[in-house]
């Protein structure tokens, strides 16, 4: 399948670096501007409700094929395996890990007929993949 065009725009909703944690802890939030995607490709992995995008199907297949290796791995090896899958999707397929973009007040942003998506950090993508490995056991 052919990929769709990709367009990017910066989001105005990111908190400035150095903002205090709104939950009241003494930590400081270090946050970069979000990257918002309005056109997904067949290589992208979409998180949120279950999606049958080709990128999601590929990731599910990889997770199922590596589930036994994941279960037998140490904690550090599990992290490396998840990081390896993130790289596999990004480097070999040009895919991105996306979640629905949230606007002011938590409402989903809709632009025309396309939904907006936010690019996850590699750390967050690896966390999501780790969760998928755990759900394979169920």
Tab-separated table of C-alpha atoms in Angstrom:
chain	number	residue	atom	x	y	z
A	1	UNK	CA	0.000	0.000	0.000
A	2	UNK	CA	1.129	3.500	-0.756
A	3	UNK	CA	1.858	5.988	1.992
A	4	UNK	CA	-0.122	9.177	2.282
A	5	UNK	CA	1.447	12.627	2.302
A	6	UNK	CA	2.770	13.772	5.642
A	7	UNK	CA	2.264	17.279	6.950
A	8	UNK	CA	3.608	18.672	10.210
A	9	UNK	CA	2.752	21.656	12.357
A	10	UNK	CA	4.011	22.811	15.721
A	11	UNK	CA	1.497	22.728	18.541
A	12	UNK	CA	0.974	25.811	20.702
A	13	UNK	CA	-0.099	23.649	23.658
A	14	UNK	CA	3.310	22.575	24.982
A	15	UNK	CA	4.294	23.807	28.415
A	16	UNK	CA	7.432	25.949	28.505
A	17	UNK	CA	10.588	24.294	29.809
A	18	UNK	CA	10.987	24.890	33.553
A	19	UNK	CA	7.246	24.875	34.330
A	20	UNK	CA	6.389	23.505	37.801
A	21	UNK	CA	4.547	20.200	37.872
A	22	UNK	CA	0.796	21.043	37.995
A	23	UNK	CA	0.229	17.995	40.236
A	24	UNK	CA	2.095	19.757	43.015
A	25	UNK	CA	5.317	17.783	43.183
A	26	UNK	CA	8.578	19.660	43.465
A	27	UNK	CA	9.798	18.335	40.106
A	28	UNK	CA	10.211	20.588	37.114
A	29	UNK	CA	8.653	19.626	33.797
A	30	UNK	CA	11.071	19.501	30.906
A	31	UNK	CA	8.890	19.297	27.839
A	32	UNK	CA	9.572	19.936	24.202
A	33	UNK	CA	7.051	21.159	21.709
A	34	UNK	CA	4.800	18.416	20.426
A	35	UNK	CA	4.976	17.277	16.826
A	36	UNK	CA	1.479	17.021	15.393
A	37	UNK	CA	0.784	14.842	12.337
A	38	UNK	CA	-2.298	15.292	10.233
A	39	UNK	CA	-1.673	12.536	7.677
A	40	UNK	CA	-0.709	9.045	8.757
A	41	UNK	CA	1.111	6.457	6.643
A	42	UNK	CA	0.714	2.699	6.410
A	43	UNK	CA	3.959	2.331	8.398
A	44	UNK	CA	2.739	4.330	11.414
A	45	UNK	CA	1.687	2.623	14.652
A	46	UNK	CA	-1.410	4.225	16.152
A	47	UNK	CA	-2.120	4.017	19.883
A	48	UNK	CA	-5.431	4.690	21.549
A	49	UNK	CA	-8.364	2.467	20.702
A	50	UNK	CA	-7.528	-0.673	18.735
A	51	UNK	CA	-6.418	0.187	15.198
A	52	UNK	CA	-5.940	-2.059	12.190
A	53	UNK	CA	-3.491	0.205	10.394
A	54	UNK	CA	-0.846	-1.920	8.570
A	55	UNK	CA	1.832	-0.554	10.941
A	56	UNK	CA	-0.172	-1.791	13.940
A	57	UNK	CA	-0.642	-5.213	12.361
A	58	UNK	CA	3.103	-5.458	11.705
A	59	UNK	CA	3.939	-4.486	15.306
A	60	UNK	CA	1.415	-7.013	16.677
A	61	UNK	CA	3.056	-9.736	14.574
A	62	UNK	CA	6.516	-8.781	15.840
A	63	UNK	CA	5.317	-8.750	19.456
A	64	UNK	CA	3.690	-12.191	19.100
A	65	UNK	CA	6.791	-13.656	17.436
A	66	UNK	CA	9.067	-12.316	20.203
A	67	UNK	CA	6.756	-12.944	23.183
A	68	UNK	CA	8.615	-16.031	24.438
A	69	UNK	CA	11.959	-14.198	24.217
A	70	UNK	CA	10.455	-11.239	26.122
A	71	UNK	CA	9.041	-13.473	28.872
A	72	UNK	CA	12.404	-15.214	29.367
A	73	UNK	CA	14.393	-11.956	29.391
A	74	UNK	CA	15.694	-10.012	32.380
A	75	UNK	CA	14.315	-6.551	33.052
A	76	UNK	CA	17.227	-4.887	31.221
A	77	UNK	CA	16.915	-7.281	28.270
A	78	UNK	CA	13.181	-6.527	28.044
A	79	UNK	CA	13.960	-2.816	27.777
A	80	UNK	CA	16.522	-3.490	25.034
A	81	UNK	CA	14.031	-5.664	23.150
A	82	UNK	CA	11.389	-2.908	23.264
A	83	UNK	CA	13.967	-0.325	22.146
A	84	UNK	CA	14.948	-2.653	19.288
A	85	UNK	CA	11.327	-2.834	18.110
A	86	UNK	CA	11.043	0.971	18.229
A	87	UNK	CA	14.130	1.204	16.007
A	88	UNK	CA	12.821	-1.540	13.716
A	89	UNK	CA	9.585	0.347	13.061
A	90	UNK	CA	11.279	3.743	12.681
A	91	UNK	CA	14.474	2.867	10.799
A	92	UNK	CA	13.432	-0.012	8.570
A	93	UNK	CA	9.926	1.160	7.779
A	94	UNK	CA	9.910	4.924	8.324
A	95	UNK	CA	7.069	4.456	10.791
A	96	UNK	CA	6.180	6.658	13.729
A	97	UNK	CA	4.425	5.943	16.997
A	98	UNK	CA	1.344	8.172	17.268
A	99	UNK	CA	-1.365	8.927	19.807
A	100	UNK	CA	-4.470	11.074	19.270
A	101	UNK	CA	-3.524	14.745	19.685
A	102	UNK	CA	-5.217	16.483	22.592
A	103	UNK	CA	-6.077	20.141	22.431
A	104	UNK	CA	-7.149	22.611	25.102
A	105	UNK	CA	-9.441	20.993	27.641
A	106	UNK	CA	-8.563	17.482	26.492
A	107	UNK	CA	-10.747	17.568	23.393
A	108	UNK	CA	-9.455	15.851	20.281
A	109	UNK	CA	-8.372	18.232	17.589
A	110	UNK	CA	-10.015	17.690	14.229
A	111	UNK	CA	-8.811	19.523	11.161
A	112	UNK	CA	-11.140	19.098	8.231
A	113	UNK	CA	-11.821	15.405	7.776
A	114	UNK	CA	-8.482	14.195	9.143
A	115	UNK	CA	-7.718	13.467	12.772
A	116	UNK	CA	-4.548	14.921	14.304
A	117	UNK	CA	-1.909	12.684	15.858
A	118	UNK	CA	0.976	13.410	18.210
A	119	UNK	CA	4.369	11.704	17.798
A	120	UNK	CA	5.406	9.750	20.904
A	121	UNK	CA	8.944	9.895	22.243
A	122	UNK	CA	11.020	6.730	21.822
A	123	UNK	CA	10.788	6.182	25.593
A	124	UNK	CA	6.976	6.348	25.549
A	125	UNK	CA	6.797	4.129	22.442
A	126	UNK	CA	8.953	1.494	24.186
A	127	UNK	CA	6.641	1.667	27.236
A	128	UNK	CA	3.621	1.050	24.978
A	129	UNK	CA	5.374	-1.898	23.308
A	130	UNK	CA	6.220	-3.343	26.730
A	131	UNK	CA	2.528	-3.139	27.601
A	132	UNK	CA	1.685	-5.030	24.397
A	133	UNK	CA	4.099	-7.804	25.365
A	134	UNK	CA	2.365	-8.099	28.740
A	135	UNK	CA	-1.091	-8.224	27.124
A	136	UNK	CA	-0.026	-11.120	24.846
A	137	UNK	CA	0.175	-13.301	27.979
A	138	UNK	CA	-3.481	-12.703	28.857
